[in-house]
Short mmCIF file of C-alpha atoms and ligand atoms in Angstrom, two decimals:
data_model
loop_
_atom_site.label_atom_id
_atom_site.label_comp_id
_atom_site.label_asym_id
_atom_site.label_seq_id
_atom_site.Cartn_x
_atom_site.Cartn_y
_atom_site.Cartn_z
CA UNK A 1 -1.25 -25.18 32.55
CA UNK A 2 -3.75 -26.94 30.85
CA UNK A 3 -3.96 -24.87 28.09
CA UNK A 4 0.03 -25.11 27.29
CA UNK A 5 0.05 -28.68 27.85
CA UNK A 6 -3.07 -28.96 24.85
CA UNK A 7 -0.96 -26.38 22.66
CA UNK A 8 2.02 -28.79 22.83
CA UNK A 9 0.15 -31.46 22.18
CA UNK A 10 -1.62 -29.96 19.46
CA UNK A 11 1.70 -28.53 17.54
CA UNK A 12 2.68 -32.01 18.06
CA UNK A 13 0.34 -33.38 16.10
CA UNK A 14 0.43 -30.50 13.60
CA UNK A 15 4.48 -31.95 13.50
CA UNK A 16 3.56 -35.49 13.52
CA UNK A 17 1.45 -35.14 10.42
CA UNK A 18 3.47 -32.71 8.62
CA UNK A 19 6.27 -35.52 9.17
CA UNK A 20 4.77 -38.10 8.05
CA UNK A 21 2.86 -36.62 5.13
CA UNK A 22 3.79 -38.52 2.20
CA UNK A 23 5.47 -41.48 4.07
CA UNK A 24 3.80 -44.87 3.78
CA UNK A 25 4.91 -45.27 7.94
CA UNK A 26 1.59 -45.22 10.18
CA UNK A 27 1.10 -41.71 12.44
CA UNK A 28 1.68 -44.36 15.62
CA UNK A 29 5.07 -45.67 13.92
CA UNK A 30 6.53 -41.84 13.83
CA UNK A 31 5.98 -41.74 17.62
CA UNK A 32 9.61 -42.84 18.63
CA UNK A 33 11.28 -42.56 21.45
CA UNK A 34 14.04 -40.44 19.17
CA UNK A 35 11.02 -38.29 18.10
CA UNK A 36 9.14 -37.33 20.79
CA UNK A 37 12.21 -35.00 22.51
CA UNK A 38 12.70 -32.91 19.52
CA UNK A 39 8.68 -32.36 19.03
CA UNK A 40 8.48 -30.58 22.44
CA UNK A 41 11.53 -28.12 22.23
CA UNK A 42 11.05 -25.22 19.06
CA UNK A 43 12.43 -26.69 16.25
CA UNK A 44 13.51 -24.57 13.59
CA UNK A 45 14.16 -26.34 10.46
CA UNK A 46 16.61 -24.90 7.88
CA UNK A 47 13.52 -24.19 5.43
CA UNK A 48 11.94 -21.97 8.23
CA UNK A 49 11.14 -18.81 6.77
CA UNK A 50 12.81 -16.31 9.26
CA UNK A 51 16.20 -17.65 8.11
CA UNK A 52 19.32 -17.66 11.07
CA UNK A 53 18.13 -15.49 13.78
CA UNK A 54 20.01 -12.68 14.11
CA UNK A 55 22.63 -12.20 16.31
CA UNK A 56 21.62 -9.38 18.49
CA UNK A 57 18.06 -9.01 17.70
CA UNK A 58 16.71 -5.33 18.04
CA UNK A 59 14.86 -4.12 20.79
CA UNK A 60 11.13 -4.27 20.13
CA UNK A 61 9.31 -0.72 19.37
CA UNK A 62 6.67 0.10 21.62
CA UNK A 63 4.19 3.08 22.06
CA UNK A 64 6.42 4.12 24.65
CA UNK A 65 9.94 3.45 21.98
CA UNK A 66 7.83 6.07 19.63
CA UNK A 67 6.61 8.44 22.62
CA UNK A 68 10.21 9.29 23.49
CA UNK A 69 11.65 9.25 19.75
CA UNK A 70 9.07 12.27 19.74
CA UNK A 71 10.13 13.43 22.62
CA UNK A 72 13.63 13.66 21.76
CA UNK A 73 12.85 14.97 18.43
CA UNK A 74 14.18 11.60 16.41
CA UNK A 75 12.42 11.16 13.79
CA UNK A 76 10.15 7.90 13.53
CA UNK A 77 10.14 5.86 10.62
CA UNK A 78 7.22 3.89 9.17
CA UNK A 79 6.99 1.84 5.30
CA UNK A 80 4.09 -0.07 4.54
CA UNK A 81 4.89 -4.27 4.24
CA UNK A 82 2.32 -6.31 2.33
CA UNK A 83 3.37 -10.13 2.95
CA UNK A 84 6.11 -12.20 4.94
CA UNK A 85 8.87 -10.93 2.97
CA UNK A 86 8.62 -7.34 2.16
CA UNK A 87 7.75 -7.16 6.15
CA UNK A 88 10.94 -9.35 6.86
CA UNK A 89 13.19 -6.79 4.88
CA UNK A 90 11.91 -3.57 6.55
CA UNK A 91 12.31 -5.18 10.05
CA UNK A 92 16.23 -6.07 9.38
CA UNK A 93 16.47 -2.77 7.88
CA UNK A 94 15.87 -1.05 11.42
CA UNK A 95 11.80 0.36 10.77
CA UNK A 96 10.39 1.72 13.91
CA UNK A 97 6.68 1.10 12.45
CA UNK A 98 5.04 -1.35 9.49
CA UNK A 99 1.88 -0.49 7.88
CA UNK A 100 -0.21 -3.16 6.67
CA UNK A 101 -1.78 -0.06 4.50
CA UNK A 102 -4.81 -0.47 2.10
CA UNK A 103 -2.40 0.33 -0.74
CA UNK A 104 -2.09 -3.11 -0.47
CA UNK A 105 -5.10 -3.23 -3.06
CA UNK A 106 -2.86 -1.53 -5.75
CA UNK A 107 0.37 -2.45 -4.94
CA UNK A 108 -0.19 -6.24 -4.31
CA UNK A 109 -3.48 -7.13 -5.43
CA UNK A 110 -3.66 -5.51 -8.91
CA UNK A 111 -7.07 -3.89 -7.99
CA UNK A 112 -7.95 0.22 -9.38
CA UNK A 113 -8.22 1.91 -5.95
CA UNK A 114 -8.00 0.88 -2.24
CA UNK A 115 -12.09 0.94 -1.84
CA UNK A 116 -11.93 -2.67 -2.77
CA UNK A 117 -9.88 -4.70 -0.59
CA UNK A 118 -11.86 -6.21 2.01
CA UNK A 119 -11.70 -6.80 5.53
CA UNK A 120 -10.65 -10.59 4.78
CA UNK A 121 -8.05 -9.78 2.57
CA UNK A 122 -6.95 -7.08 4.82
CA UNK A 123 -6.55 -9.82 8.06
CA UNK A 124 -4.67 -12.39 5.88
CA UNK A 125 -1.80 -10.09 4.85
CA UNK A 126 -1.65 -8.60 8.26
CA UNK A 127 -0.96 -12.22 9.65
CA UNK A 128 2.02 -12.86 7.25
CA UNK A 129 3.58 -9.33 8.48
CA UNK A 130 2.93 -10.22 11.36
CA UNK A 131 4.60 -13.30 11.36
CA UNK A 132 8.25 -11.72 9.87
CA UNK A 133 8.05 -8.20 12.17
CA UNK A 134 10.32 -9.16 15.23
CA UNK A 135 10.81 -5.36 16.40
CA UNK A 136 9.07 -3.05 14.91
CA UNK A 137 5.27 -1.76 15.47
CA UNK A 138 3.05 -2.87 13.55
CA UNK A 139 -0.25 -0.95 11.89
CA UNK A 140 -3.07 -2.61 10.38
CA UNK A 141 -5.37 -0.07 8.07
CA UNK A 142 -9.15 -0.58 8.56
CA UNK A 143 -10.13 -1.03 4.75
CA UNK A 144 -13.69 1.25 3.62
CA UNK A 145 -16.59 0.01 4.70
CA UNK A 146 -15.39 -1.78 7.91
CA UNK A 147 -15.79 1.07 10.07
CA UNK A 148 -17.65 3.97 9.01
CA UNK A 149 -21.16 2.58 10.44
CA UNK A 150 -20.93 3.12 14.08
CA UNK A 151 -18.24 3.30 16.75
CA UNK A 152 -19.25 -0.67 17.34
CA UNK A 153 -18.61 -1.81 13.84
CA UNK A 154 -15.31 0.40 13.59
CA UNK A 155 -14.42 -1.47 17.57
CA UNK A 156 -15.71 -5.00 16.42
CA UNK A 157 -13.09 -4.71 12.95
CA UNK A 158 -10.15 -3.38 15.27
CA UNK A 159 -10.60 -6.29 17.44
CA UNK A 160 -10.50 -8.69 14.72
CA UNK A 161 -7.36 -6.67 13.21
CA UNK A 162 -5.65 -7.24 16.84
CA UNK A 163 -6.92 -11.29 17.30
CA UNK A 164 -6.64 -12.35 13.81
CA UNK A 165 -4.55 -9.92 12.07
CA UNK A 166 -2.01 -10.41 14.97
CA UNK A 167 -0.80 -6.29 14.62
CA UNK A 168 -0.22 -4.16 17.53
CA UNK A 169 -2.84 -1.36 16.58
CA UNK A 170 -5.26 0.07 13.83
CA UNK A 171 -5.10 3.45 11.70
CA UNK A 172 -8.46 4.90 10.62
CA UNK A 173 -9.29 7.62 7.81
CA UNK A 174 -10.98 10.75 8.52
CA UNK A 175 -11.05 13.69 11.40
CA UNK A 176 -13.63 15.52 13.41
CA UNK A 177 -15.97 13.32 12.29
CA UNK A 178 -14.48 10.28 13.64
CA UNK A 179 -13.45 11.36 16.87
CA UNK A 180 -16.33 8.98 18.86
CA UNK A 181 -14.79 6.05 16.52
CA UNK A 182 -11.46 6.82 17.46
CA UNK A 183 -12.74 7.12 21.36
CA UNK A 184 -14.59 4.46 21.20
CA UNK A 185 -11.37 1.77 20.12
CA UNK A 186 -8.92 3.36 22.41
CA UNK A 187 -10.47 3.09 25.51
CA UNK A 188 -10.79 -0.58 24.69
CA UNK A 189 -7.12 -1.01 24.61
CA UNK A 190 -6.55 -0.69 20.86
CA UNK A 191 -4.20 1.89 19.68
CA UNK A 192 -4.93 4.08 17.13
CA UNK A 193 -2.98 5.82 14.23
CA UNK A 194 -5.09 8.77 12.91
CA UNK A 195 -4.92 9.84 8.98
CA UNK A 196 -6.05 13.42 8.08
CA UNK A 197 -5.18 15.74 4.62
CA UNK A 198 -5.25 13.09 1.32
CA UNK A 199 -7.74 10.36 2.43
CA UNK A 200 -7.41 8.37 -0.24
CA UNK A 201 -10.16 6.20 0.44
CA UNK A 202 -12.97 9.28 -0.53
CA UNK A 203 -11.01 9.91 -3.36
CA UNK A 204 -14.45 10.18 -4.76
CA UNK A 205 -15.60 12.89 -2.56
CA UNK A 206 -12.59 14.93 -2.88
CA UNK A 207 -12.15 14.89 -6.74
CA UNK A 208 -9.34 12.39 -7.14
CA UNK A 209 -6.00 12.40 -5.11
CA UNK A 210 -5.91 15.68 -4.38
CA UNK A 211 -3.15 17.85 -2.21
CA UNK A 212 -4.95 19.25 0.78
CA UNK A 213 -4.70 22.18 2.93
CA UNK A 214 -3.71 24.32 -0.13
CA UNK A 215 -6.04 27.59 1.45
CA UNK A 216 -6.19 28.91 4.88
CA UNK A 217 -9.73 27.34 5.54
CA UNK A 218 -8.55 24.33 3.96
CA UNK A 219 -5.23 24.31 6.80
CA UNK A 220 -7.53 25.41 8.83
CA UNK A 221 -9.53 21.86 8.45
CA UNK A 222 -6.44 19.91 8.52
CA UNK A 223 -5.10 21.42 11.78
CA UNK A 224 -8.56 20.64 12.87
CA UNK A 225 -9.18 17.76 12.35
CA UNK A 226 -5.52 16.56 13.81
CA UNK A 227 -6.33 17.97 16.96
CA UNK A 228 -9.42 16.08 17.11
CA UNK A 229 -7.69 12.70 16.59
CA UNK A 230 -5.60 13.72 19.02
CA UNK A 231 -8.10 14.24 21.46
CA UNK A 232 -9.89 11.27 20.78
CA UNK A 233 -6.56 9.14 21.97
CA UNK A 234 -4.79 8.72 18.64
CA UNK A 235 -1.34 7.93 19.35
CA UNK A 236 -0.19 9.53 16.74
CA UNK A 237 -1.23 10.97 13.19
CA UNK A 238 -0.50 10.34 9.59
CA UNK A 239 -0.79 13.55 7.40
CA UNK A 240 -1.15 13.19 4.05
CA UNK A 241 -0.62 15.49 0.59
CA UNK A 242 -0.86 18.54 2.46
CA UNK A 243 1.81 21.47 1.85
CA UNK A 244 5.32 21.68 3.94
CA UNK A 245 4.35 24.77 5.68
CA UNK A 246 0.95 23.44 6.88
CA UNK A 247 2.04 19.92 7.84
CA UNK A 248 4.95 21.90 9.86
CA UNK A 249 2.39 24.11 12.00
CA UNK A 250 0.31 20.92 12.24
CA UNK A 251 3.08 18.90 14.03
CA UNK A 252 3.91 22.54 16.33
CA UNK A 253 0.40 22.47 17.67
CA UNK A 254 0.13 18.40 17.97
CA UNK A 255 1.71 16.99 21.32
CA UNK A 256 1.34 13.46 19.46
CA UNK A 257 4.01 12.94 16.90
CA UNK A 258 2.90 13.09 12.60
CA UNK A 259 3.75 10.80 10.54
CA UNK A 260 4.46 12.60 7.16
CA UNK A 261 3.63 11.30 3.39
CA UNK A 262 4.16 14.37 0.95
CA UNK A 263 3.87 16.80 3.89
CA UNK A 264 7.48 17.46 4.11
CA UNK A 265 10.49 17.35 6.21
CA UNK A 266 8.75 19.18 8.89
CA UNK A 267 6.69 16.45 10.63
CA UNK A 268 7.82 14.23 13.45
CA UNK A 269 8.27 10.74 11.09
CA UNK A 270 7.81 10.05 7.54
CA UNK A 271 6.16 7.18 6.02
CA UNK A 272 5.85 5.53 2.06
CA UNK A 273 4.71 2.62 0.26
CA UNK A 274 7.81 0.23 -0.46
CA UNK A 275 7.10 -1.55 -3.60
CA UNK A 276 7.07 2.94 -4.67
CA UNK A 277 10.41 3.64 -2.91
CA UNK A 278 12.23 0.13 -3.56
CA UNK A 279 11.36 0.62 -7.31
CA UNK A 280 9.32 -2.70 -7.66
CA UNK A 281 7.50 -1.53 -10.39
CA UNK A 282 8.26 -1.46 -14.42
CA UNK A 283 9.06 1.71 -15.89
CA UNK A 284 6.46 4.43 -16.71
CA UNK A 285 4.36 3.88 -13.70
CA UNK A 286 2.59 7.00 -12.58
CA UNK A 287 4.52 7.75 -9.13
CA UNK A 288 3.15 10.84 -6.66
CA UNK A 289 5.61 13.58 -6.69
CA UNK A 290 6.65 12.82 -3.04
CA UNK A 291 7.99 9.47 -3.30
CA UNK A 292 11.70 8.99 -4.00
CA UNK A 293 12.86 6.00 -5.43
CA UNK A 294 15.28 4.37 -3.47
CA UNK A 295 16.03 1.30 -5.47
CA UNK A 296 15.03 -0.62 -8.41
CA UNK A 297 14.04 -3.80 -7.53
CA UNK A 298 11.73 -4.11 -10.72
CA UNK A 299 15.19 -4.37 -12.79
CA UNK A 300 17.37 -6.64 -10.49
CA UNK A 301 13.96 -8.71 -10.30
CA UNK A 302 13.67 -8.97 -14.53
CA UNK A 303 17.37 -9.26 -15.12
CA UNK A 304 17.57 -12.04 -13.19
CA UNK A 305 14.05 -13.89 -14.20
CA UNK A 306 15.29 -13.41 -17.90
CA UNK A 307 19.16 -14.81 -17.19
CA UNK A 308 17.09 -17.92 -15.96
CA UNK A 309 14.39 -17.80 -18.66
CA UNK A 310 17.90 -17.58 -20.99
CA UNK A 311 19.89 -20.62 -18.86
CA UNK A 312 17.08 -23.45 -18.77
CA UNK A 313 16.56 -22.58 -22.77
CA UNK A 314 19.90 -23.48 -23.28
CA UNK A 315 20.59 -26.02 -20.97
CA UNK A 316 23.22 -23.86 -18.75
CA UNK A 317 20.81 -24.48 -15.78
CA UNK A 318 21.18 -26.62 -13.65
CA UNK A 319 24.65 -26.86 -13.84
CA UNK A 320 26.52 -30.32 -11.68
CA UNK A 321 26.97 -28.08 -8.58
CA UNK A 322 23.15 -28.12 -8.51
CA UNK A 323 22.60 -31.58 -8.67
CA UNK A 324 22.73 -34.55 -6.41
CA UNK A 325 24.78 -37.36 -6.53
CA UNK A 326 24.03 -41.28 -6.19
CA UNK A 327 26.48 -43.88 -5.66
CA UNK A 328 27.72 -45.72 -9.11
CA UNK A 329 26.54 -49.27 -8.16
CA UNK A 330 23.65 -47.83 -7.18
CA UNK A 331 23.18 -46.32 -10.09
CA UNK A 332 23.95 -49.57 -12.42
CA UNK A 333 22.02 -51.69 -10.54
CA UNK A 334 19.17 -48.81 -11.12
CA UNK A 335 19.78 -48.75 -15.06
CA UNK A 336 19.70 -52.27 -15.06
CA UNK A 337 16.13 -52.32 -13.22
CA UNK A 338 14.93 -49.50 -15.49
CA UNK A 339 15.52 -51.14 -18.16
CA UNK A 340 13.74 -54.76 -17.09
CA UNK A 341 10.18 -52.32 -16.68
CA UNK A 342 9.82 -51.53 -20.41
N1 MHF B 1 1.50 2.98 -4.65
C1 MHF B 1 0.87 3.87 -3.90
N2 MHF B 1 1.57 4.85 -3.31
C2 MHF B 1 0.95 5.78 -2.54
O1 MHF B 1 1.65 6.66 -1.97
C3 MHF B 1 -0.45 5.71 -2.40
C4 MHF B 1 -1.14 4.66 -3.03
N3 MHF B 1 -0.47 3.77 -3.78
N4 MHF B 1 -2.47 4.52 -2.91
C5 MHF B 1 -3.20 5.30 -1.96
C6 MHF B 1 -2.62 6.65 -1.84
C7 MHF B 1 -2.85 7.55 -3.03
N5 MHF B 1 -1.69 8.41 -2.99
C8 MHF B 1 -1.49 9.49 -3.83
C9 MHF B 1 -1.60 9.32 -5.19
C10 MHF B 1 -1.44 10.38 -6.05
C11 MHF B 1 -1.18 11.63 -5.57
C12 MHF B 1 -1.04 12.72 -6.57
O2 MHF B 1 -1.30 12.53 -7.73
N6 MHF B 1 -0.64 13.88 -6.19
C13 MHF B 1 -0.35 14.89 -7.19
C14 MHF B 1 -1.06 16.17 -6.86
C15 MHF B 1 -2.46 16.16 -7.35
C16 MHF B 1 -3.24 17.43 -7.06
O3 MHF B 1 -3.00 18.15 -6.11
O4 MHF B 1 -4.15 17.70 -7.83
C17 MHF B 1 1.17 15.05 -7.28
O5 MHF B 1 1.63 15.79 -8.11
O6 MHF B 1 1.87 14.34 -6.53
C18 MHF B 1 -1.06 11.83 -4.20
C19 MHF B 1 -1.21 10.74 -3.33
C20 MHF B 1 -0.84 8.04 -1.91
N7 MHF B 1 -1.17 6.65 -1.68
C1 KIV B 2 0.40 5.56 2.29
C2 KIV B 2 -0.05 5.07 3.61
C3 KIV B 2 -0.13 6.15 4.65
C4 KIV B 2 -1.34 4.32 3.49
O1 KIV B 2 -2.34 4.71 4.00
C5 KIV B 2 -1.36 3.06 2.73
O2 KIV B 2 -0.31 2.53 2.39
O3 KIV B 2 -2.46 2.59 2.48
#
């Protein structure tokens, strides 16, 4: 009780001074009788960033929502979201996960390869997904170096990713290997998505972005090392780059559903980065053979920054419908002033 009554109080005061930023009126003259109602109830201004709520808002997906679309052999879907609104989009548009993936450090912050980003940088964008993902599960990806150490670094970094990232669970690189990670966060509550074949963060190790699970032995590994994220408590898997065949046999042996990128049709969900399948890119970007391009947002996005670009040049924009209006005595009476100060 006393911690709701000091949160009201607090977003209160966060109110009060957003209010009255700007405004000349004390912080004690806000403080109405007219005011006070409207600061305790949600308010919901028509700037607020979710837009109208939606009629009949979706269900929200839990481990047990994706537990029996495995069962019953739907397939789950999964895209990676970066900020507020490419998470916003792929909520309305009915995803049963988000990834908050370490593409991020290509796709949004401009940087060579995803061994960059750090843990920081991860946490922000996870908060703005956060924020816009009403129904759908969210994923945060532990960037490298924030939880390869030890079990207790790898747990310490998933906690933050749950307190201050605000997602519902974590997905790790690697297999065998990180099986006592993987242990280690789930039985503290966390859940975890596993990620075996391509791991793009040791790129570097495996000579570049390279399709796995190409021989037997190398199948062999893959199979392997899914099972062992499985065992370690890995809700489910992501398999990456690895042939149709393999990924197929994979998901037959798994009792935890796999979450397919370039592994074919065969797995038990599919996921892939938006800004690749929405098109938000300009033209000649390398794109991995798996990824179909859904859209092309890149174009829509230039066509209309350039009709603008082409309007204010020559005065088409604004046009009267986008202005506002002031009363014509008011106006005189301003001229008049105006023209008294110089
Ligand atoms: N924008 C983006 N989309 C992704 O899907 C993605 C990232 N970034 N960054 C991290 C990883 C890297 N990914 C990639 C990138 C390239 C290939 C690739 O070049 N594959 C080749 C085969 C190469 C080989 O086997 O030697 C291909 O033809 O698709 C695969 C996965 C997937 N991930
Ligand atoms: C492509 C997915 C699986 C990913 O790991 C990412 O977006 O970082």
């Amino acid at each position: 009780m006393y911690l709701a009554t000091s949160l009201v109080a607090r977003s209160c005061a966060t109110s009060l001074s957003r209010c009255t930023a700007g405004s000349t009126r004390p912080l004690s003259a806000a403080l109405t009788k007219s005011f006070l109602p409207t600061c305790l109830q949600t308010r919901r201004s028509s700037h607020s960033p979710m837009g109208t709520p939606s009629a009949n808002p979706r269900k929200k997906v839990t481990i047990g929502t994706l537990r029996s679309l495995h069962k019953r052999g739907e397939p789950i879907t999964m895209i990676t979201a970066h900020d507020f609104p490419s998470a916003h989009v792929a909520d309305a548009a009915g995803m049963d996960m988000i990834l908050v993936g370490d593409s991020l450090a290509m796709v949004a912050l401009g940087m060579e390869d995803t061994s960059e980003v750090i843990l920081e940088e991860m946490l922000l964008h996870c908060r703005s997904v956060a924020r816009a993902t009403k129904a759908a599960f969210t994923v945060g990806d532990l960037p490298m170096g924030s939880y390869e150490i030890a079990p207790a670094q790898a747990l310490e970094t998933a906690i933050r990713f749950i307190k201050e990232g605000r997602v519902q669970s974590i997905k790790l690189e690697g297999g065998k290997e990180m099986a006592p990670t993987i242990e280690r966060i789930t039985t503290a509550g966390i859940p975890v998505l596993g990620h075996v074949g391509l791991t793009p963060q040791r790129q570097n190790a495996l000579g570049g972005f390279r399709v796995q699970g190409k021989t037997s032995l190398g199948a062999t590994k893959v199979l392997e090392d899914a099972l062992a994220v499985q065992e370690a408590g890995c809700f489910a898997v992501v398999l990456e780059a690895v042939p149709a065949e393999v990924a197929a046999v994979v998901t037959q042996k798994l009792d935890i559903p796999t979450i397919g990128i370039g592994a074919g049709n065969g797995c038990s969900g599919q996921v892939l980065v938006q800004v690749d399948m929405t098109g938000n890119f300009p033209p000649g970007r390398f794109l991995p053979k798996f990824v179909k391009k859904y859209g092309d947002v890149w174009t829509e996005s230039l066509r209309a920054i350039e009709t603008y670009r082409d309007e204010v040049k020559s005065r088409q924009y604004p046009a009267p419908e986008h202005t506002y209006p002031i009363q014509r005595e008011e106006l005189e009476s301003f001229v008049k002033a105006a023209n008294k100060v110089i």
